[in-house]
mmCIF file of C-alpha atoms and ligand atoms in Angstrom:
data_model
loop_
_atom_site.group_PDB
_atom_site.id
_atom_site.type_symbol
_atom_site.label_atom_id
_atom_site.label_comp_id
_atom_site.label_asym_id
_atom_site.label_seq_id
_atom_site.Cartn_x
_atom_site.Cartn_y
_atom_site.Cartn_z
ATOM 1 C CA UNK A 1 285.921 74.299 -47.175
ATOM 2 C CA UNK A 2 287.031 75.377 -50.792
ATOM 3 C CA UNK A 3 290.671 74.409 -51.284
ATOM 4 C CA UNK A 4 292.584 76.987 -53.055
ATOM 5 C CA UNK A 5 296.146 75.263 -52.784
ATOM 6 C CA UNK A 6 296.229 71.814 -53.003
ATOM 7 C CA UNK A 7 299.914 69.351 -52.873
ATOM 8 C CA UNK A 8 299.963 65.720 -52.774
ATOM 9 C CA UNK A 9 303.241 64.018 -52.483
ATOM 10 C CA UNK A 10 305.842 66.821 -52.690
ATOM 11 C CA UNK A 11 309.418 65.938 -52.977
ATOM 12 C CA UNK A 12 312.239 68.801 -53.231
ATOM 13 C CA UNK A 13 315.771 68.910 -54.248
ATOM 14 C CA UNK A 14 319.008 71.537 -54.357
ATOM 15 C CA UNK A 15 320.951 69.797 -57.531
ATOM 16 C CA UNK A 16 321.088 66.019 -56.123
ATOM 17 C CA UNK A 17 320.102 66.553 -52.375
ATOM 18 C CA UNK A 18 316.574 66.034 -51.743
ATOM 19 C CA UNK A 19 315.382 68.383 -49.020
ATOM 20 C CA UNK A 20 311.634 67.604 -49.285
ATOM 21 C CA UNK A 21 309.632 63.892 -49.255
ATOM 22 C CA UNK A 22 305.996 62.860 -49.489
ATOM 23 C CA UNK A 23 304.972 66.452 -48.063
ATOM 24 C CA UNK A 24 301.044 66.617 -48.292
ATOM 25 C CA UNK A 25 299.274 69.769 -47.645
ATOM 26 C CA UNK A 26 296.423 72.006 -48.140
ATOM 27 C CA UNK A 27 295.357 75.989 -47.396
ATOM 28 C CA UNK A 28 291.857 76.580 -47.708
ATOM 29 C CA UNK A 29 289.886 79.577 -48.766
ATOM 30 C CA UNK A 30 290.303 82.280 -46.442
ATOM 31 C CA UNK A 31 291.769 79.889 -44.158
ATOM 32 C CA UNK A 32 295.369 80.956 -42.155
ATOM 33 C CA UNK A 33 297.929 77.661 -41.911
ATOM 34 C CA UNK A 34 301.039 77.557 -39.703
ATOM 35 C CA UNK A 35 304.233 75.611 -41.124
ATOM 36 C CA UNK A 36 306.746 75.044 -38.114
ATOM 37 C CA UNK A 37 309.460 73.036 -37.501
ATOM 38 C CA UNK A 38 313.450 73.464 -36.342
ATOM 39 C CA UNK A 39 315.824 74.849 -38.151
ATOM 40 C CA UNK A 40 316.453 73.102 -41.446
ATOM 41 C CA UNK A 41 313.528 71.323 -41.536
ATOM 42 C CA UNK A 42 312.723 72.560 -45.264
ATOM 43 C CA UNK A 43 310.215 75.265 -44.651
ATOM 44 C CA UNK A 44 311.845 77.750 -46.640
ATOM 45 C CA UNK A 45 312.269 75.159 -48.840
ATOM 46 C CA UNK A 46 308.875 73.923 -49.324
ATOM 47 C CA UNK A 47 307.847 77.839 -50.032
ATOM 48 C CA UNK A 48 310.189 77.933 -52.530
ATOM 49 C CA UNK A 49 309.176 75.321 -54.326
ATOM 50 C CA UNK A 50 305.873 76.387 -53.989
ATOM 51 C CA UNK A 51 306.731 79.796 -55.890
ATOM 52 C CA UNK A 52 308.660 77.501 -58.533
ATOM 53 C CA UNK A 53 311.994 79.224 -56.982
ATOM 54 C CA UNK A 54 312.854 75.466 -56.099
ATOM 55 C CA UNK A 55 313.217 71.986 -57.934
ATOM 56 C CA UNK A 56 310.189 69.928 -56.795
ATOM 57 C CA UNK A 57 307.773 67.123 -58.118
ATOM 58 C CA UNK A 58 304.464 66.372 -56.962
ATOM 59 C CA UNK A 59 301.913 63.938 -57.851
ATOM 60 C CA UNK A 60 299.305 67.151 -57.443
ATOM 61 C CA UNK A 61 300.556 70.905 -57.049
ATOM 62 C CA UNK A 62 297.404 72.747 -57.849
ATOM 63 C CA UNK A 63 296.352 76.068 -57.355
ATOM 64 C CA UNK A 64 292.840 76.744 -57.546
ATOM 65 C CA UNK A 65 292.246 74.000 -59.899
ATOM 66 C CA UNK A 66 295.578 75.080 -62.302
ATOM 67 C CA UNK A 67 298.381 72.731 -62.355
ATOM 68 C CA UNK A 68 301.350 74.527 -60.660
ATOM 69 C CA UNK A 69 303.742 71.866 -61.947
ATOM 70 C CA UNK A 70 306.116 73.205 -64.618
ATOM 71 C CA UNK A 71 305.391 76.782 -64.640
ATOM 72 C CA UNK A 72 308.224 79.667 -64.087
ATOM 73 C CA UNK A 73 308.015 81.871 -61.059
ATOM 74 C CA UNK A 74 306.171 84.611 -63.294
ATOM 75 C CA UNK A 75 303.633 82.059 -63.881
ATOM 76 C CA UNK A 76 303.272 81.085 -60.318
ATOM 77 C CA UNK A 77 302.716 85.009 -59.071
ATOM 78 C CA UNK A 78 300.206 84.985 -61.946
ATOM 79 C CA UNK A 79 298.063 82.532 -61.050
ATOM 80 C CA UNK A 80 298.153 84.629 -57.378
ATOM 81 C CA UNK A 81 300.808 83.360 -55.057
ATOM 82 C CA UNK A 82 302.442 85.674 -53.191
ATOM 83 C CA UNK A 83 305.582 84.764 -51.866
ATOM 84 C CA UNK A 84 307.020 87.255 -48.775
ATOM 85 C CA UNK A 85 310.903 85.991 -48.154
ATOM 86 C CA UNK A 86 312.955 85.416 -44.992
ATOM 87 C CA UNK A 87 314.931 88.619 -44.429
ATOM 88 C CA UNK A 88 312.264 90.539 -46.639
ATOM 89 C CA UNK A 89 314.512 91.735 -49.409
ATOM 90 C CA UNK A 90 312.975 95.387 -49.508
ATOM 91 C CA UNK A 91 314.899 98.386 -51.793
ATOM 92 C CA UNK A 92 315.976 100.046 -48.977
ATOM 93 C CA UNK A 93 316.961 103.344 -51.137
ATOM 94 C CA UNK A 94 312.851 103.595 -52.318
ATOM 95 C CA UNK A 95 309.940 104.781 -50.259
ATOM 96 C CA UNK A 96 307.376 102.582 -48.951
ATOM 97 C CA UNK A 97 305.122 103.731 -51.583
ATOM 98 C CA UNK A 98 307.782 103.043 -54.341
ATOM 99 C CA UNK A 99 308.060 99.770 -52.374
ATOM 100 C CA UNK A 100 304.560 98.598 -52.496
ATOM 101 C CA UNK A 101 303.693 99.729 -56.382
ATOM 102 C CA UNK A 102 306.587 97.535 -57.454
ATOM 103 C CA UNK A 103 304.637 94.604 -55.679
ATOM 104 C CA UNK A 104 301.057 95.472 -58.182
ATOM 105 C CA UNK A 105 303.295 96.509 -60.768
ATOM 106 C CA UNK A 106 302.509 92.912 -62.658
ATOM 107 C CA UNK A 107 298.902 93.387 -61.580
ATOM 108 C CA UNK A 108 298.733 97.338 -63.074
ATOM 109 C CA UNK A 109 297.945 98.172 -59.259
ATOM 110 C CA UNK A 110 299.924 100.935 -58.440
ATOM 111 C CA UNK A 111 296.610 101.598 -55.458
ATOM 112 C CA UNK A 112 297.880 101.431 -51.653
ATOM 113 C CA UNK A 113 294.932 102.179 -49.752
ATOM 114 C CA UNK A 114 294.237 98.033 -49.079
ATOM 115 C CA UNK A 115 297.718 98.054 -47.477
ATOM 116 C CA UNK A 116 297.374 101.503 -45.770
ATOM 117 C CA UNK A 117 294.043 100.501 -44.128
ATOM 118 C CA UNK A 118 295.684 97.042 -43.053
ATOM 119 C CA UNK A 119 298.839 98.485 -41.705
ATOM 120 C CA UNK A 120 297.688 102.396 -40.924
ATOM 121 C CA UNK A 121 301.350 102.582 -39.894
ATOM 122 C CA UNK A 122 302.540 102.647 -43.394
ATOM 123 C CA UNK A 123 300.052 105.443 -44.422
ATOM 124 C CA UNK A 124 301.819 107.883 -41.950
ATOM 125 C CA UNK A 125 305.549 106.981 -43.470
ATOM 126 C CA UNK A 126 304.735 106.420 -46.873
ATOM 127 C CA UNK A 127 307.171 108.508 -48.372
ATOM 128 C CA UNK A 128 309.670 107.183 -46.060
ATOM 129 C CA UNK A 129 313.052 105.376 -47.384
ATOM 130 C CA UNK A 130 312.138 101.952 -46.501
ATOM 131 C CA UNK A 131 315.912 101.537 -45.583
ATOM 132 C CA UNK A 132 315.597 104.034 -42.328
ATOM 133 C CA UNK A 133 312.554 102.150 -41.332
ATOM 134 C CA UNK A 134 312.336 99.007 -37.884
ATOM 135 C CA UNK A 135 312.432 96.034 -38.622
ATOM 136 C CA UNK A 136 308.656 95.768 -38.013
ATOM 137 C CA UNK A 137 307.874 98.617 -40.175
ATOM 138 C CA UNK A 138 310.235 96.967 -42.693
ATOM 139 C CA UNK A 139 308.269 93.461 -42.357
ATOM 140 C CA UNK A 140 304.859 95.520 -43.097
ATOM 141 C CA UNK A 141 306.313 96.349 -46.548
ATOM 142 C CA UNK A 142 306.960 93.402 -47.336
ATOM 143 C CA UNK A 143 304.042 91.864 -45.917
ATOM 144 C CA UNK A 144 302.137 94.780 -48.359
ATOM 145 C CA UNK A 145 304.287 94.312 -51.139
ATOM 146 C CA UNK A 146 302.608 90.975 -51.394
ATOM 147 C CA UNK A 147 299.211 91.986 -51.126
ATOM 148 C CA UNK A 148 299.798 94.568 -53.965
ATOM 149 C CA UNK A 149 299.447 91.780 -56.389
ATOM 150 C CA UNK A 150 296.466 90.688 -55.018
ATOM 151 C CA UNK A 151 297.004 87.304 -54.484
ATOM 152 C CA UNK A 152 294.719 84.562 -53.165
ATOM 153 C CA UNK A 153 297.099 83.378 -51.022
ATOM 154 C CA UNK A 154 300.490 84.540 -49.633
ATOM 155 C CA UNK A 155 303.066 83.001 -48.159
ATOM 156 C CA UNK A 156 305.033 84.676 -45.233
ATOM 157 C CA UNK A 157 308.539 83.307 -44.561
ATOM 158 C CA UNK A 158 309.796 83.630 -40.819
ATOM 159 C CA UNK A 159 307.448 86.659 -39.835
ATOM 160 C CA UNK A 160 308.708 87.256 -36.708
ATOM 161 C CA UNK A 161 312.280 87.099 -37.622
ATOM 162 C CA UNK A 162 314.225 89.581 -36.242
ATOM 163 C CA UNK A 163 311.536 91.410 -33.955
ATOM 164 C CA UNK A 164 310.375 92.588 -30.462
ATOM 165 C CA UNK A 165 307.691 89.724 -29.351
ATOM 166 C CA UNK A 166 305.156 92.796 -29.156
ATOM 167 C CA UNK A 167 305.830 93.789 -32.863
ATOM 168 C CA UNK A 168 305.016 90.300 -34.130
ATOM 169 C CA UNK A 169 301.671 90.238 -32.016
ATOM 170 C CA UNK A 170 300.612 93.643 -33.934
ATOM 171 C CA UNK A 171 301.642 92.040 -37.449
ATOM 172 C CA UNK A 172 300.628 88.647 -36.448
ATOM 173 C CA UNK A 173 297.237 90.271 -35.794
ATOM 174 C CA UNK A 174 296.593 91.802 -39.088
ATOM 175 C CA UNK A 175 296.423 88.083 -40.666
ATOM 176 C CA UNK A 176 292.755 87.251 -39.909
ATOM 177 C CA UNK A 177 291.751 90.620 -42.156
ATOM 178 C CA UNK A 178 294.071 89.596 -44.579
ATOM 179 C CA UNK A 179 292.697 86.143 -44.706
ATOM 180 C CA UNK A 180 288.863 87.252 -44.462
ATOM 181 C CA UNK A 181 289.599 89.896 -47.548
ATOM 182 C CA UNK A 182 290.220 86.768 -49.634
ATOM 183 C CA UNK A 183 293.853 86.285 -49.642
ATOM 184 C CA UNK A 184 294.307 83.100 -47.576
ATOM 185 C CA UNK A 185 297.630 82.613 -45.565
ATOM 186 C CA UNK A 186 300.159 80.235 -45.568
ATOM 187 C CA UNK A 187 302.767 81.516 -42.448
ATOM 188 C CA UNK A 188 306.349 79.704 -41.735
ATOM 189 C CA UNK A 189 307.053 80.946 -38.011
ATOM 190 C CA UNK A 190 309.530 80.222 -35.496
ATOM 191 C CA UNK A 191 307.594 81.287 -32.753
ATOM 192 C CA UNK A 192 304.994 78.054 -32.640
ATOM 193 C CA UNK A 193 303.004 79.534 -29.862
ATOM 194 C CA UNK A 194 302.108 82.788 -32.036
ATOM 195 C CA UNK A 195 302.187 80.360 -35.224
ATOM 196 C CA UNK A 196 299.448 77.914 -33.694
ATOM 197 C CA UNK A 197 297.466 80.484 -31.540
ATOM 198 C CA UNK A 198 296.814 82.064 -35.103
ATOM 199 C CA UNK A 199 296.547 79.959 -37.259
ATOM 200 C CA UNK A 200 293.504 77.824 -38.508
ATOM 201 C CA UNK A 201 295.338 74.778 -38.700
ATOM 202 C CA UNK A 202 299.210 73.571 -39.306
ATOM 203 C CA UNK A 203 301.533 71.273 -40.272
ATOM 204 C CA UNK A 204 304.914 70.182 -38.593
ATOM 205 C CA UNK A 205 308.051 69.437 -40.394
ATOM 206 C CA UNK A 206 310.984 67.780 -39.556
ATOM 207 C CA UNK A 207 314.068 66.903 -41.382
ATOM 208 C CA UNK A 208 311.755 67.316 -44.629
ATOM 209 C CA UNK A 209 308.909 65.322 -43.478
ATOM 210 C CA UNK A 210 305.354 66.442 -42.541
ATOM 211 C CA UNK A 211 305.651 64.536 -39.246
ATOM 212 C CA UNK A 212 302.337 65.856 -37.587
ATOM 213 C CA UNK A 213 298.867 68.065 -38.676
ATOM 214 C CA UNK A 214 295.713 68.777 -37.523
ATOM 215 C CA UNK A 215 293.748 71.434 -36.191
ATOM 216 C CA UNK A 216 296.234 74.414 -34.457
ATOM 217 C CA UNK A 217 294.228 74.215 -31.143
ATOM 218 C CA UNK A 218 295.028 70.646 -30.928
ATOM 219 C CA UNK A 219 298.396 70.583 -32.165
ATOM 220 C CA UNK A 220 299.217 73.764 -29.202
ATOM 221 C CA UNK A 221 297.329 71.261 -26.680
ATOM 222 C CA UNK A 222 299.632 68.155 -27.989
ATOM 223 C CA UNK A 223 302.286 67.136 -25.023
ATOM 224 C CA UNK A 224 304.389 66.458 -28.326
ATOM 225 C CA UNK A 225 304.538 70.088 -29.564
ATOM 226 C CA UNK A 226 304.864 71.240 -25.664
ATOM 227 C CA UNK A 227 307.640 69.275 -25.206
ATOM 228 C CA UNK A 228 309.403 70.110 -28.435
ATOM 229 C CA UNK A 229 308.709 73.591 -29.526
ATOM 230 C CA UNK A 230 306.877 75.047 -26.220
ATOM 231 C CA UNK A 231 309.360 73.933 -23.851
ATOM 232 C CA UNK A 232 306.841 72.611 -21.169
ATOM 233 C CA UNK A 233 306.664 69.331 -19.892
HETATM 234 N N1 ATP B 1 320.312 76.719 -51.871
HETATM 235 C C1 ATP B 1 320.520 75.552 -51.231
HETATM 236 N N2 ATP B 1 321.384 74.621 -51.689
HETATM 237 C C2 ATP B 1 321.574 73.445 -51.080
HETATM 238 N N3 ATP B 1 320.934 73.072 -49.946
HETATM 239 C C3 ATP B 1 320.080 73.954 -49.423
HETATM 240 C C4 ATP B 1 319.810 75.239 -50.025
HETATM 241 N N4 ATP B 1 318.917 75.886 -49.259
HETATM 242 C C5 ATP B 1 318.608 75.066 -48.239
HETATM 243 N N5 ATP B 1 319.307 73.898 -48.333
HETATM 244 C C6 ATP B 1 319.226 72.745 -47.403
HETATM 245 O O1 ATP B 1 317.868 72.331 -47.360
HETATM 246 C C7 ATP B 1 317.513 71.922 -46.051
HETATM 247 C C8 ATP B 1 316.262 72.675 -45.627
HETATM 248 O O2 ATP B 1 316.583 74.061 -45.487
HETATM 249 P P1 ATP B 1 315.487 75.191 -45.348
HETATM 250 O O3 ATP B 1 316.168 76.483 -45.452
HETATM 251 O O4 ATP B 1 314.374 74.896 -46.252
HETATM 252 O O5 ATP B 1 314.999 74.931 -43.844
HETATM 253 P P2 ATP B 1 314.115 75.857 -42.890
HETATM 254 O O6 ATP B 1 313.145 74.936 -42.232
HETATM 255 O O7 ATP B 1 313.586 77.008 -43.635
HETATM 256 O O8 ATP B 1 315.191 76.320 -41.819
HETATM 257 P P3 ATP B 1 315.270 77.702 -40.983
HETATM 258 O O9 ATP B 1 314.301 77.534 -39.849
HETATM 259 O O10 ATP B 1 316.672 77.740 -40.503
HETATM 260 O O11 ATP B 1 314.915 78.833 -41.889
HETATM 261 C C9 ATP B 1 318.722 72.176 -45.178
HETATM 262 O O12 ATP B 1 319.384 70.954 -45.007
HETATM 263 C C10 ATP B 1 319.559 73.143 -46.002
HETATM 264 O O13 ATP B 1 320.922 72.973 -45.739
HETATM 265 MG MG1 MG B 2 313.793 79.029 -43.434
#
């Protein structure tokens, strides 16, 4: 499988606190990865310093073949990261339509029919105030904000945060479309079960460590990530 992001030996820091050590990791074209891990583990962390929004070194933080090392968070959505935040940070005054063209407004896409077809939801309240929209309506947005740009990959922070277990299944089952358009997906979820049933394959973190990986299947199977995340066992 073609790598698009690629990150060898990953450390993070806020000012003199290192949050992040030795993380290794890889998404591959197309391909959807789970990060999980408790609270405070550093996977907000790692996204942001992913999107350059953090302090990080790396022996290799390459994105498609360019060096993300260095560059400003401009640079980073440039290259075609899109980064989707915990707690979504939508303008809750504008429309979903005013919403979504601010997301391609760096790419001169101002064209919402990817993101209507993905979420037909969105079509019907398009020129809804995003601020009178559910929470799951809300995460859409944001989720289509992203794509706006294009990106070849995105990275969703805490997905489910917030919502009705039968809201995340209908946005948690949008990602394999999203990932077989081209626009692979990186997901940080809380709920492991929906994170690893999903995803391709993932990568635990604890206290700032990458601590296990593999294939999802096997990781859900693991008595390990039963015991810990699943409660079973
Ligand atoms: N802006 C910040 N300044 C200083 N420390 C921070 C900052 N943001 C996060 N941290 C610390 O970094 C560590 C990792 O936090 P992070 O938010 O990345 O974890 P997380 O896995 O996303 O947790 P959660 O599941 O609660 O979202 C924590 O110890 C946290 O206190
Ligand atoms: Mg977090």
């Amino acid at each position: 499988m073609r790598q698009v992001l690629e990150v060898h030996n990953l450390s993070a820091r806020y000012g003199r606190v290192e949050v992040l050590w030795e993380v290794d990791l890889f998404v591959g074209s197309k391909e959807i990865v789970s990060l999980v891990g408790p609270n405070g583990a550093g996977k907000t962390s790692l996204l942001r310093a992913l999107s350059g929004m953090a302090s990080s070194s790396a022996d290799v933080m390459s994105f498609r073949g360019k060096d993300l090392r260095g560059l400003s968070i401009e640079q980073i959505v440039d290259v075609g990261i899109a980064h989707v935040p915990e707690g979504r940070r939508l303008f809750p005054g504008l429309t979903v339509r005013d919403n979504l063209r601010l997301g391609g407004w760096r790419t001169h896409n101002q064209d919402v029919s990817r993101v209507v077809e993905l979420f037909p939801k969105l079509g019907q309240r398009i020129n809804q105030v995003c601020g009178t929209m559910s929470g799951g309506e809300q995460q859409m947005v944001a989720i289509g904000r992203g794509l706006m740009g294009e990106p070849d990959l995105i990275m969703i922070d805490e997905l489910s945060m917030g919502l009705a277990p039968v809201v995340v299944e209908e946005i948690i089952d949008v990602l394999p479309d999203i990932a077989a358009s081209g626009t692979s997906v990186l997901l940080v979820e809380q709920d492991v079960d929906a994170a690893l049933t999903t995803a391709e394959r993932a990568y635990v973190l604890e206290t700032g460590r990458v601590v296990m990986s593999g294939q999802a299947g096997e990781l859900l199977a693991d008595p390990r990530i039963q015991q810990a995340y699943l409660g079973i066992g």
